[in-house]
mmCIF file of C-alpha atoms in Angstrom:
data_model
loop_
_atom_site.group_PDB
_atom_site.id
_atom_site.type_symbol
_atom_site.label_atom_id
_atom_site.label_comp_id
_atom_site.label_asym_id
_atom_site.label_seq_id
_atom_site.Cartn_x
_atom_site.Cartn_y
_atom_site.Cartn_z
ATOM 1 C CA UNK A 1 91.893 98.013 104.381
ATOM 2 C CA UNK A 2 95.273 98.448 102.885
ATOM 3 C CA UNK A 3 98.045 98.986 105.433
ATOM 4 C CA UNK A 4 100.171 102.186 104.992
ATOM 5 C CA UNK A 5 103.282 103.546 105.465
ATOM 6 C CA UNK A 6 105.034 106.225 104.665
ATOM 7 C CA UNK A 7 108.872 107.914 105.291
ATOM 8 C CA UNK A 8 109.682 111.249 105.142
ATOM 9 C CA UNK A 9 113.805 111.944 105.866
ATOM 10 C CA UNK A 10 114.792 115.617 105.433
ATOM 11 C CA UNK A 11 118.180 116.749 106.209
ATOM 12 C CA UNK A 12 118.596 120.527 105.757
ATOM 13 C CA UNK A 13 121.093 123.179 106.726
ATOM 14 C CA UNK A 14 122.327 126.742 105.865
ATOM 15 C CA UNK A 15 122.975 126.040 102.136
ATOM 16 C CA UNK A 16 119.651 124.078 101.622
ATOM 17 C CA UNK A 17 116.940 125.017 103.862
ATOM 18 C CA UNK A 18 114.088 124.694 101.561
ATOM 19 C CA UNK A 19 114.308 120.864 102.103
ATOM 20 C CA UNK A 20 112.118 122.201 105.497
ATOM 21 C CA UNK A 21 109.428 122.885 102.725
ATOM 22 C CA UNK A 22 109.722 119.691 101.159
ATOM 23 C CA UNK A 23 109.287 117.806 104.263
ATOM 24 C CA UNK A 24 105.902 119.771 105.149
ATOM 25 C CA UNK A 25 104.853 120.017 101.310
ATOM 26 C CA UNK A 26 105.136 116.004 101.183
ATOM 27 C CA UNK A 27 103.190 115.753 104.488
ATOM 28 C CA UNK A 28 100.399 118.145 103.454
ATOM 29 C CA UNK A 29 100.319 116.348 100.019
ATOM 30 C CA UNK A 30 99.968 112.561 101.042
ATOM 31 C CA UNK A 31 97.642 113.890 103.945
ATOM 32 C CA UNK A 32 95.229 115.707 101.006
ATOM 33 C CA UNK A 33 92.779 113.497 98.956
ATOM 34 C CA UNK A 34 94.668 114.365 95.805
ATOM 35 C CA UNK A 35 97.598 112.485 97.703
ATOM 36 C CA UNK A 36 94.913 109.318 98.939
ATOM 37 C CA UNK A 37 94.350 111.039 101.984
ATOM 38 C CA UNK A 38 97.191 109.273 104.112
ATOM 39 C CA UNK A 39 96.119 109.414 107.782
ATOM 40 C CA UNK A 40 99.005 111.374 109.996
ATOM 41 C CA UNK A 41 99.676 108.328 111.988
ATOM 42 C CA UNK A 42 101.077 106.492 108.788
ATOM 43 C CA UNK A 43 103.639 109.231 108.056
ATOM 44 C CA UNK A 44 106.585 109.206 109.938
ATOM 45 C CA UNK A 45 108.819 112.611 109.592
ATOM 46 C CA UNK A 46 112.546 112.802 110.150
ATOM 47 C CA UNK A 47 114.919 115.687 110.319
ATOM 48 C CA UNK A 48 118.858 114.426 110.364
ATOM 49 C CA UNK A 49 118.038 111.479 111.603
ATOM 50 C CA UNK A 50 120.738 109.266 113.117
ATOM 51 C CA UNK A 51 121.461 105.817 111.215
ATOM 52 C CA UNK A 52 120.551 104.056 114.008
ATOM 53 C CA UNK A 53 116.945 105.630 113.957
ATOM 54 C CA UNK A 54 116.453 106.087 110.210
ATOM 55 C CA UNK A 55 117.574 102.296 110.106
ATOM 56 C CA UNK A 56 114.738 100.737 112.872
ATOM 57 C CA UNK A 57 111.718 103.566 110.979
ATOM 58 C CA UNK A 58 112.846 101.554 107.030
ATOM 59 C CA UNK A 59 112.446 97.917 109.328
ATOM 60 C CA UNK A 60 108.504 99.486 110.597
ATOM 61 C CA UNK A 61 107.921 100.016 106.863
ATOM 62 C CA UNK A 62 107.989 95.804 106.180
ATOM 63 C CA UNK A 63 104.585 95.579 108.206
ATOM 64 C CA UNK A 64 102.500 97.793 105.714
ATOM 65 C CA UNK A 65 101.140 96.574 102.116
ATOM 66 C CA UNK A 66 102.480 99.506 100.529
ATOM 67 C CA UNK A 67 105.279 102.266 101.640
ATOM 68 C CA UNK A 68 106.889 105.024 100.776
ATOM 69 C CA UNK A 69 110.182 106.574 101.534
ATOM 70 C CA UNK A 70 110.853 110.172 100.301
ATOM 71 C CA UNK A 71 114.679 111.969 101.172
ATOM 72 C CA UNK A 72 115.548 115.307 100.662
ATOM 73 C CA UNK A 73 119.059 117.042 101.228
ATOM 74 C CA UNK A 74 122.617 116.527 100.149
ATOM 75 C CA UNK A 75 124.104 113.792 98.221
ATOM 76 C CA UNK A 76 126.436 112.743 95.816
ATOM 77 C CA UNK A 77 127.238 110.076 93.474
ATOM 78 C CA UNK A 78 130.445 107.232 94.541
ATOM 79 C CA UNK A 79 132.058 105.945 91.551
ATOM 80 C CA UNK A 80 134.131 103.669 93.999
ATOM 81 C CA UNK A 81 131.086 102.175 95.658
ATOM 82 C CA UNK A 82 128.704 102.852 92.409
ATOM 83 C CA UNK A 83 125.615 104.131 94.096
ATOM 84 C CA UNK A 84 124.173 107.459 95.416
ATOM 85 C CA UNK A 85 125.122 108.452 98.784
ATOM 86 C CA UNK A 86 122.716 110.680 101.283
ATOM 87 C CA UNK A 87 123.964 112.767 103.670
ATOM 88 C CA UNK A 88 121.838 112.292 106.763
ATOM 89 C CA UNK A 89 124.593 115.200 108.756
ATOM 90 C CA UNK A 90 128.023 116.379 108.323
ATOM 91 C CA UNK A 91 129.772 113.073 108.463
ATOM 92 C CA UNK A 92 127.612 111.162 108.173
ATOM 93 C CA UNK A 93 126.033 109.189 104.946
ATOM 94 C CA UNK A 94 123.831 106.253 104.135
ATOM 95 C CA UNK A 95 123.828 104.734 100.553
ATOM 96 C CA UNK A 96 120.694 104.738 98.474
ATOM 97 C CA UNK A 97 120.041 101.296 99.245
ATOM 98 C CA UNK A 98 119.606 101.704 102.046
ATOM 99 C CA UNK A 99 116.013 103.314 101.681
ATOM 100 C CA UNK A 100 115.100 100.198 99.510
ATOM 101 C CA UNK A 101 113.345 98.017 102.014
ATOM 102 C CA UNK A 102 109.831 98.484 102.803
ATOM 103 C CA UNK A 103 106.940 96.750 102.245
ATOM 104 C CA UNK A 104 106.133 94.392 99.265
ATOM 105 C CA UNK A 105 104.943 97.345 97.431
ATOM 106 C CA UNK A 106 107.674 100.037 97.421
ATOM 107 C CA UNK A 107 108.229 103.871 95.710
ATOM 108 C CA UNK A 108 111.608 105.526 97.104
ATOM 109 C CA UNK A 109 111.596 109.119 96.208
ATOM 110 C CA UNK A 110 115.255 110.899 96.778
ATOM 111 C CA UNK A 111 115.743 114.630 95.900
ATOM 112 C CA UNK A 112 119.514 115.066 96.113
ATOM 113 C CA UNK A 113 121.931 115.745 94.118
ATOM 114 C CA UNK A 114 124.055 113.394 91.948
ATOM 115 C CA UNK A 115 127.193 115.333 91.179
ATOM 116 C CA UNK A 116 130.479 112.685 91.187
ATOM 117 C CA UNK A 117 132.138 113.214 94.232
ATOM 118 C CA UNK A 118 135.451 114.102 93.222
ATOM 119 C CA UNK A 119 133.844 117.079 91.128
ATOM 120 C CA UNK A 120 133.245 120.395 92.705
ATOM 121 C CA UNK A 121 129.704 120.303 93.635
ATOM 122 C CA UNK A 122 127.559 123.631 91.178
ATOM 123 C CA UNK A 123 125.309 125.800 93.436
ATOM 124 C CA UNK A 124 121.815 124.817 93.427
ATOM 125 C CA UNK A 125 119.162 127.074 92.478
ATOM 126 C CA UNK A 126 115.956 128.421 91.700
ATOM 127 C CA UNK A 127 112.694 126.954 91.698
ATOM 128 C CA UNK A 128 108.800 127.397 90.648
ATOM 129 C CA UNK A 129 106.076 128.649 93.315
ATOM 130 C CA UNK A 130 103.592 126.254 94.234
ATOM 131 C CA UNK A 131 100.741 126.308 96.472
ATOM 132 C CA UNK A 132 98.083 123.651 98.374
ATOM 133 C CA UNK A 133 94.429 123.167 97.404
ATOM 134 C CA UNK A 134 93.289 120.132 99.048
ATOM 135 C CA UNK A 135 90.826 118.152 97.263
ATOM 136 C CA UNK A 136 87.272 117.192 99.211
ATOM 137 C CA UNK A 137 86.822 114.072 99.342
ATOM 138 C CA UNK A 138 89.642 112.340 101.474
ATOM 139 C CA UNK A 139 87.001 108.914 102.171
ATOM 140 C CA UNK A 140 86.712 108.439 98.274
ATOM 141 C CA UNK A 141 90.244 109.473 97.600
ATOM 142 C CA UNK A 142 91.565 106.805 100.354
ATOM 143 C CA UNK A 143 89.160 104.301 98.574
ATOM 144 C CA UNK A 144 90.550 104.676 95.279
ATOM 145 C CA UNK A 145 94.094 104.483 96.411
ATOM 146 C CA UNK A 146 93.594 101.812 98.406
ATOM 147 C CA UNK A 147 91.581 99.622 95.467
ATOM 148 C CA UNK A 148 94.524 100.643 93.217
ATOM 149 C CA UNK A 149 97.487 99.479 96.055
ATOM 150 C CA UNK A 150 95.890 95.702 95.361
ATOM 151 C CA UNK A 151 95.398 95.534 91.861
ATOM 152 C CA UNK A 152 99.415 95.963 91.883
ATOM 153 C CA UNK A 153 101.885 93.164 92.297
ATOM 154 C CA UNK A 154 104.785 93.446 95.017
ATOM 155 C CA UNK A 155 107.798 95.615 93.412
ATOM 156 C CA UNK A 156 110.072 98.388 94.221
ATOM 157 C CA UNK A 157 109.940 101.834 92.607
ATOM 158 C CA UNK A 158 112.448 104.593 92.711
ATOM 159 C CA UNK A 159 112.972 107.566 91.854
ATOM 160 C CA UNK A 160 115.758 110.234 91.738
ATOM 161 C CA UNK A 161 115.521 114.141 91.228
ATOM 162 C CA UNK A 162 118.693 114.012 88.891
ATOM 163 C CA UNK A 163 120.729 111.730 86.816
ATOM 164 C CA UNK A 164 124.493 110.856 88.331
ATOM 165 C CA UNK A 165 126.626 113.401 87.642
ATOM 166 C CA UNK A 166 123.833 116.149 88.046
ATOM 167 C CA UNK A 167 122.946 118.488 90.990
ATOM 168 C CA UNK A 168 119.256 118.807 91.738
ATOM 169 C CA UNK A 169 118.007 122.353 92.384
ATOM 170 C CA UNK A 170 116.200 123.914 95.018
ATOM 171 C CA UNK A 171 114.787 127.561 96.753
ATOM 172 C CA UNK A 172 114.382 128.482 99.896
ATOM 173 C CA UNK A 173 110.724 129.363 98.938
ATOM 174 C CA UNK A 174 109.711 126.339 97.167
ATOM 175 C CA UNK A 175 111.894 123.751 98.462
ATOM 176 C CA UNK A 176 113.291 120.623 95.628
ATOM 177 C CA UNK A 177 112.487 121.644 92.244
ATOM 178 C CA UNK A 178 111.837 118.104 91.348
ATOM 179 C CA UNK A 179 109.932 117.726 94.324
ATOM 180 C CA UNK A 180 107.246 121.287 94.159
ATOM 181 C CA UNK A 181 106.683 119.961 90.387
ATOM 182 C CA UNK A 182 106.193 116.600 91.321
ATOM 183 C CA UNK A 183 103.465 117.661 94.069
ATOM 184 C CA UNK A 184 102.083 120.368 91.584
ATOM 185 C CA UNK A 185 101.194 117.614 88.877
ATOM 186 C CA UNK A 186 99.428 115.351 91.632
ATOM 187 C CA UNK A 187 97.728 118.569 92.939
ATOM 188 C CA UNK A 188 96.355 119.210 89.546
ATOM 189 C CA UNK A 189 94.839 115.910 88.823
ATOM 190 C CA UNK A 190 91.430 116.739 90.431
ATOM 191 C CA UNK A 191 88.479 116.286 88.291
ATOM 192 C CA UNK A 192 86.852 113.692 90.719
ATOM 193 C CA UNK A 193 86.911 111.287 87.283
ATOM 194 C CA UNK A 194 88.015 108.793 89.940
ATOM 195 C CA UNK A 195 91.199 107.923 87.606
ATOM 196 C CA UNK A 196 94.648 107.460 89.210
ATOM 197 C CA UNK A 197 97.895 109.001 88.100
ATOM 198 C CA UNK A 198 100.129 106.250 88.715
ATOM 199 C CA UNK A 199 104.043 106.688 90.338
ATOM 200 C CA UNK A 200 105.674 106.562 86.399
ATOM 201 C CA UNK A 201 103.360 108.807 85.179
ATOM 202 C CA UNK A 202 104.060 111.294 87.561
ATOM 203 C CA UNK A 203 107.656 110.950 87.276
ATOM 204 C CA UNK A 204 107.457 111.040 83.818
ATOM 205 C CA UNK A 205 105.533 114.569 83.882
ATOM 206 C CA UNK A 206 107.796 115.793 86.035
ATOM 207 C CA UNK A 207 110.631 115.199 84.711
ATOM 208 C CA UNK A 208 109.837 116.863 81.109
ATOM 209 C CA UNK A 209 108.465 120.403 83.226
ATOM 210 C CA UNK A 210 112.429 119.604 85.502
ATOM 211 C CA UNK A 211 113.966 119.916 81.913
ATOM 212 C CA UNK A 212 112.180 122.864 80.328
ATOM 213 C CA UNK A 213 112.907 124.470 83.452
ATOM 214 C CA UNK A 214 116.809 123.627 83.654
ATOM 215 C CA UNK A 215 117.235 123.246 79.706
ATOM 216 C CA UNK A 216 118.310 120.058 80.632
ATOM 217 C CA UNK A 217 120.332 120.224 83.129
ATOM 218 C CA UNK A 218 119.212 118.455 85.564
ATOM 219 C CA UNK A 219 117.209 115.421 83.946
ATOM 220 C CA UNK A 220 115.044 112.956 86.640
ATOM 221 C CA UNK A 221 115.585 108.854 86.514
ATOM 222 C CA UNK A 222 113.477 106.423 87.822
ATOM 223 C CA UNK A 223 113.130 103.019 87.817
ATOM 224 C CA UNK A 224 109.772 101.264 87.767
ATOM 225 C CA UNK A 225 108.231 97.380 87.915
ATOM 226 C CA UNK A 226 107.416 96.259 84.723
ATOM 227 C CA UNK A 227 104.219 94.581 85.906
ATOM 228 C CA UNK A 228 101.699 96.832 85.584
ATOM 229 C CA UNK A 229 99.462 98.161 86.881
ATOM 230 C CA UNK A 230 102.029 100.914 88.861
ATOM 231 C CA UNK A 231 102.063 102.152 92.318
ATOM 232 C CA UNK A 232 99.466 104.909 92.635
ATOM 233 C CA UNK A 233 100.949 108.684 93.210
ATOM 234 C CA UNK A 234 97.834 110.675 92.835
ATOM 235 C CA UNK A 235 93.879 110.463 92.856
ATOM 236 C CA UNK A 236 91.178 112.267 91.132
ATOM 237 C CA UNK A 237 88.425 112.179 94.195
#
């Protein structure tokens, strides 16, 4: 049995409260068998964490085979310190790096915004409805995930909502845009062929419905292992 473990870090507040829906639409997501059927007691679920506690839950992530951090809220983009900084509260910031260490098998997911830091931040906005149909089969669907976690070698994954310089939108209704069109294309893979959507291909579906939708404005990154084959994101059970 692959060990599992994944991270969920949401930090909302008055100006971006749909990152509540992200944290529950991730949850419900992993947890379905389109998702591999995660069992609750592998997820982990912070809201504003402190570093202190968001620092010892990354350490727990070293004793799975495979993990996965996602973060939504605020960030912003340090040319000084040339990285992507998360707000975990007012005042208080982690950089992106920080999320990096897991297990030997790693995907860091981060749905925050990118904008340069000496810019005026642009107000974030709308988003697509999307909506849960779990799959039925959550013993095949933890099978198949499992049997694809160790055909893949050790790497890290990651991937961001925007590029640097960019703010990533969101509703109060749907939650990330990157994020509720990320989840929709994993929902939608289930024609129990028993085929895997990997991490990159998810992404990279994603992020072409992200740009329609913004007309470019906000474009997803990510950055993947070149050893193939990749970190599974979604199951057909």
């Amino acid at each position: 049995m692959v060990a599992r473990k994944a991270l969920i870090i949401g930090c909302p507040d008055k100006d971006i409260p749909g990152v509540l829906v992200d944290m529950e639409n991730y949850r419900r997501f992993f947890q379905s068998s389109s998702g591999g059927a995660w069992y609750s007691n592998e997820i982990e679920v912070l809201k504003s964490p402190s570093t202190a506690s968001l620092q010892s839950a990354v350490r727990r992530l070293q004793n799975a085979d495979y993990s996965i951090v996602v973060f939504a809220g605020h960030g912003g983009y340090s040319n000084a310190k040339q990285t992507t900084l998360l707000q975990l509260s007012p005042g208080v910031s982690i950089e992106e790096h920080e999320l990096k260490d897991g297990a030997p098998r790693h995907t860091v997911i981060i749905d925050a915004c990118r904008v340069h830091l000496d810019k005026p931040v642009m107000e974030e906005y709308r988003a697509k409805a999307m909506a849960f149909d779990s799959a039925d089969n959550p013993a095949r669907s933890r099978m198949l995930f499992d049997n694809h976690i160790r055909a893949c070698a050790p790497g890290l994954a990651v991937m961001h909502s925007c590029s640097i310089g960019e703010g990533a939108q969101e509703t109060t209704d749907s939650g990330g845009l990157y994020s509720s069109i990320l989840i929709r294309v994993g929902e939608n893979r289930r024609a129990g062929t028993g085929q895997v959507l990997t991490i990159s291909e998810a992404h990279a579906d994603a992020t072409a419905l992200v740009r329609r939708e913004t007309r470019d404005r906000q474009i997803p990154r990510g950055m993947f292992p070149r050893t193939l084959p990749r970190f599974p994101f979604a199951v057909d059970a």
